[in-house]
């Protein structure tokens, strides 16, 4: 709780062009909290540099990620939208929480294991302590709810453990956050390898549908999606490709899985894939045009991020001061 209100916090890394996994698993669900919660949505650039970034691209994507937040329906008047590095309290509390996070806990994180396998030449300390910084992001705002995709559940559990550990030593300092993992959109899989998560840093362009992809590309990628040798559109074990396409179609159209099975009864995969592509492209079209409008107005985006950082810094300072006092720092 932040004062009288419940608080929601989430973050997206400006580490690549966002995918429909980021959209359906995370951003699309953020707006639901705006009315009743004090809402913080952050572009987590400090997290992004745990893997090598090209500076000019990082800068461009930071603007783009903020613009996408707004284009996906987050009104800056109702949501605090900001860039993580603009609020130094994140790095400060991150360090403090490093000292309350165990080596063994961090070693068990699957994202660390996956990313260190993928970036074997750059297994840096930041990649390892990433979850403690994420805990700092969340705990600074006395966050009640964190909407994330299923892949972040383990990090959320660690953030809860860190909060509880700190509280049991120093009294009630942090709200213990709950994850909010959206229904069928929780894990969108790669179109080329449907047992692996769709990830914005995937190198195979056909595996990933990006929020900003033109309609033709979207249709083509779904047409090439890996399915199976069966011909029936049915949600079932072993049909990972079809299950994923059905999930995506359901998220974009609001139709239930059994309705989708009936809709495509007796029709082939070709028809179904085309329908998924069209539903996806149609749903993204308004987001894309709003995005283009926003990106043409950098001054507006800068005013949003500045105001967001000011508000976030004010809220974060309250928690950070409390933490420093508890620790025995002279303030
Ligand atoms: P990267 O490939 O750089 O690790 P990512 O695509 O996993 O990035 P993040 O910035 O780490 O994206 O995640 C932003 C949000 O999107 C998180 O809440 C995450 O859980 C969610 N998310 C990412 N990929 C998916 C997916 N395939 N399905 C559902 N949610 C997802
Ligand atoms: N770790 C997340 C991004 C992230 C985040 C957060 C999400 C950083 N800080 C705080 C929710 C709350 C990711 O990789 N998707």
mmCIF file of N, CA and C in Angstrom, residues 111-156:
data_model
loop_
_atom_site.group_PDB
_atom_site.id
_atom_site.type_symbol
_atom_site.label_atom_id
_atom_site.label_comp_id
_atom_site.label_asym_id
_atom_site.label_seq_id
_atom_site.Cartn_x
_atom_site.Cartn_y
_atom_site.Cartn_z
ATOM 1 N N UNK A 111 16.248 -17.716 -15.335
ATOM 2 C CA UNK A 111 16.608 -16.692 -16.334
ATOM 3 C C UNK A 111 18.133 -16.476 -16.346
ATOM 4 N N UNK A 112 18.740 -16.515 -15.162
ATOM 5 C CA UNK A 112 20.206 -16.373 -15.102
ATOM 6 C C UNK A 112 20.882 -17.534 -15.828
ATOM 7 N N UNK A 113 20.367 -18.731 -15.581
ATOM 8 C CA UNK A 113 20.990 -19.904 -16.225
ATOM 9 C C UNK A 113 20.826 -19.817 -17.742
ATOM 10 N N UNK A 114 19.607 -19.453 -18.188
ATOM 11 C CA UNK A 114 19.359 -19.351 -19.648
ATOM 12 C C UNK A 114 20.233 -18.280 -20.273
ATOM 13 N N UNK A 115 20.232 -17.097 -19.626
ATOM 14 C CA UNK A 115 20.969 -15.985 -20.243
ATOM 15 C C UNK A 115 22.468 -16.199 -20.169
ATOM 16 N N UNK A 116 22.967 -16.872 -19.114
ATOM 17 C CA UNK A 116 24.417 -17.062 -19.090
ATOM 18 C C UNK A 116 24.819 -18.125 -20.112
ATOM 19 N N UNK A 117 23.893 -19.048 -20.422
ATOM 20 C CA UNK A 117 24.220 -20.014 -21.488
ATOM 21 C C UNK A 117 24.247 -19.292 -22.839
ATOM 22 N N UNK A 118 23.337 -18.328 -22.994
ATOM 23 C CA UNK A 118 23.216 -17.622 -24.277
ATOM 24 C C UNK A 118 24.317 -16.570 -24.468
ATOM 25 N N UNK A 119 24.780 -15.986 -23.369
ATOM 26 C CA UNK A 119 25.800 -14.935 -23.474
ATOM 27 C C UNK A 119 27.039 -15.368 -22.704
ATOM 28 N N UNK A 120 27.599 -16.496 -23.093
ATOM 29 C CA UNK A 120 28.702 -17.103 -22.335
ATOM 30 C C UNK A 120 29.907 -16.169 -22.224
ATOM 31 N N UNK A 121 30.039 -15.232 -23.149
ATOM 32 C CA UNK A 121 31.198 -14.331 -23.145
ATOM 33 C C UNK A 121 30.994 -13.160 -22.179
ATOM 34 N N UNK A 122 29.792 -13.024 -21.614
ATOM 35 C CA UNK A 122 29.520 -11.849 -20.778
ATOM 36 C C UNK A 122 28.635 -12.211 -19.580
ATOM 37 N N UNK A 123 29.115 -13.131 -18.759
ATOM 38 C CA UNK A 123 28.351 -13.516 -17.560
ATOM 39 C C UNK A 123 28.787 -12.566 -16.444
ATOM 40 N N UNK A 124 28.195 -11.377 -16.450
ATOM 41 C CA UNK A 124 28.638 -10.329 -15.524
ATOM 42 C C UNK A 124 27.870 -10.382 -14.209
ATOM 43 N N UNK A 125 28.369 -9.648 -13.210
ATOM 44 C CA UNK A 125 27.754 -9.678 -11.876
ATOM 45 C C UNK A 125 26.331 -9.116 -11.915
ATOM 46 N N UNK A 126 26.081 -8.150 -12.803
ATOM 47 C CA UNK A 126 24.736 -7.567 -12.910
ATOM 48 C C UNK A 126 23.711 -8.585 -13.380
ATOM 49 N N UNK A 127 24.130 -9.448 -14.293
ATOM 50 C CA UNK A 127 23.210 -10.485 -14.786
ATOM 51 C C UNK A 127 22.817 -11.404 -13.628
ATOM 52 N N UNK A 128 23.800 -11.639 -12.736
ATOM 53 C CA UNK A 128 23.572 -12.530 -11.597
ATOM 54 C C UNK A 128 22.659 -11.873 -10.551
ATOM 55 N N UNK A 129 22.897 -10.582 -10.276
ATOM 56 C CA UNK A 129 22.131 -9.931 -9.197
ATOM 57 C C UNK A 129 20.862 -9.231 -9.715
ATOM 58 N N UNK A 130 20.585 -9.383 -10.999
ATOM 59 C CA UNK A 130 19.398 -8.820 -11.641
ATOM 60 C C UNK A 130 18.122 -8.934 -10.775
ATOM 61 N N UNK A 131 17.834 -10.106 -10.182
ATOM 62 C CA UNK A 131 16.582 -10.215 -9.412
ATOM 63 C C UNK A 131 16.530 -9.321 -8.171
ATOM 64 N N UNK A 132 17.700 -8.978 -7.600
ATOM 65 C CA UNK A 132 17.685 -8.097 -6.421
ATOM 66 C C UNK A 132 17.319 -6.678 -6.849
ATOM 67 N N UNK A 133 17.781 -6.264 -8.033
ATOM 68 C CA UNK A 133 17.390 -4.947 -8.557
ATOM 69 C C UNK A 133 15.897 -4.952 -8.895
ATOM 70 N N UNK A 134 15.430 -6.055 -9.428
ATOM 71 C CA UNK A 134 13.993 -6.154 -9.733
ATOM 72 C C UNK A 134 13.167 -6.080 -8.439
ATOM 73 N N UNK A 135 13.671 -6.715 -7.385
ATOM 74 C CA UNK A 135 12.975 -6.636 -6.088
ATOM 75 C C UNK A 135 12.950 -5.183 -5.618
ATOM 76 N N UNK A 136 14.061 -4.466 -5.826
ATOM 77 C CA UNK A 136 14.120 -3.053 -5.423
ATOM 78 C C UNK A 136 13.070 -2.243 -6.188
ATOM 79 N N UNK A 137 12.966 -2.472 -7.500
ATOM 80 C CA UNK A 137 11.963 -1.763 -8.315
ATOM 81 C C UNK A 137 10.595 -1.879 -7.657
ATOM 82 N N UNK A 138 10.273 -3.103 -7.307
ATOM 83 C CA UNK A 138 8.927 -3.415 -6.819
ATOM 84 C C UNK A 138 8.723 -2.879 -5.395
ATOM 85 N N UNK A 139 9.704 -3.146 -4.530
ATOM 86 C CA UNK A 139 9.510 -2.847 -3.103
ATOM 87 C C UNK A 139 9.562 -1.351 -2.810
ATOM 88 N N UNK A 140 10.256 -0.589 -3.649
ATOM 89 C CA UNK A 140 10.330 0.868 -3.444
ATOM 90 C C UNK A 140 8.953 1.516 -3.399
ATOM 91 N N UNK A 141 8.008 0.943 -4.147
ATOM 92 C CA UNK A 141 6.683 1.578 -4.271
ATOM 93 C C UNK A 141 5.633 0.891 -3.416
ATOM 94 N N UNK A 142 6.081 0.077 -2.465
ATOM 95 C CA UNK A 142 5.146 -0.633 -1.572
ATOM 96 C C UNK A 142 4.081 -1.331 -2.414
ATOM 97 N N UNK A 143 4.560 -1.997 -3.465
ATOM 98 C CA UNK A 143 3.686 -2.584 -4.488
ATOM 99 C C UNK A 143 2.877 -3.770 -3.959
ATOM 100 N N UNK A 144 1.588 -3.761 -4.269
ATOM 101 C CA UNK A 144 0.723 -4.887 -3.922
ATOM 102 C C UNK A 144 0.699 -5.926 -5.037
ATOM 103 N N UNK A 145 0.616 -5.444 -6.293
ATOM 104 C CA UNK A 145 0.430 -6.366 -7.419
ATOM 105 C C UNK A 145 1.450 -6.086 -8.526
ATOM 106 N N UNK A 146 1.992 -7.164 -9.096
ATOM 107 C CA UNK A 146 2.958 -7.035 -10.195
ATOM 108 C C UNK A 146 2.466 -7.849 -11.391
ATOM 109 N N UNK A 147 1.887 -7.187 -12.410
ATOM 110 C CA UNK A 147 1.455 -7.951 -13.594
ATOM 111 C C UNK A 147 2.655 -8.307 -14.466
ATOM 112 N N UNK A 148 2.875 -9.614 -14.647
ATOM 113 C CA UNK A 148 4.013 -10.092 -15.449
ATOM 114 C C UNK A 148 3.603 -11.354 -16.200
ATOM 115 N N UNK A 149 4.437 -11.740 -17.166
ATOM 116 C CA UNK A 149 4.272 -13.028 -17.823
ATOM 117 C C UNK A 149 4.773 -14.135 -16.899
ATOM 118 N N UNK A 150 4.365 -15.371 -17.208
ATOM 119 C CA UNK A 150 4.685 -16.505 -16.326
ATOM 120 C C UNK A 150 6.192 -16.689 -16.123
ATOM 121 N N UNK A 151 6.991 -16.249 -17.096
ATOM 122 C CA UNK A 151 8.441 -16.447 -16.976
ATOM 123 C C UNK A 151 9.041 -15.662 -15.807
ATOM 124 N N UNK A 152 8.313 -14.683 -15.290
ATOM 125 C CA UNK A 152 8.850 -13.845 -14.197
ATOM 126 C C UNK A 152 8.423 -14.306 -12.798
ATOM 127 N N UNK A 153 7.670 -15.412 -12.757
ATOM 128 C CA UNK A 153 7.126 -15.871 -11.478
ATOM 129 C C UNK A 153 8.234 -16.157 -10.454
ATOM 130 N N UNK A 154 9.303 -16.779 -10.918
ATOM 131 C CA UNK A 154 10.388 -17.137 -9.999
ATOM 132 C C UNK A 154 11.044 -15.878 -9.404
ATOM 133 N N UNK A 155 11.205 -14.845 -10.244
ATOM 134 C CA UNK A 155 11.776 -13.593 -9.734
ATOM 135 C C UNK A 155 10.854 -12.938 -8.707
ATOM 136 N N UNK A 156 9.562 -13.052 -8.967
ATOM 137 C CA UNK A 156 8.586 -12.471 -8.035
ATOM 138 C C UNK A 156 8.632 -13.178 -6.678
#
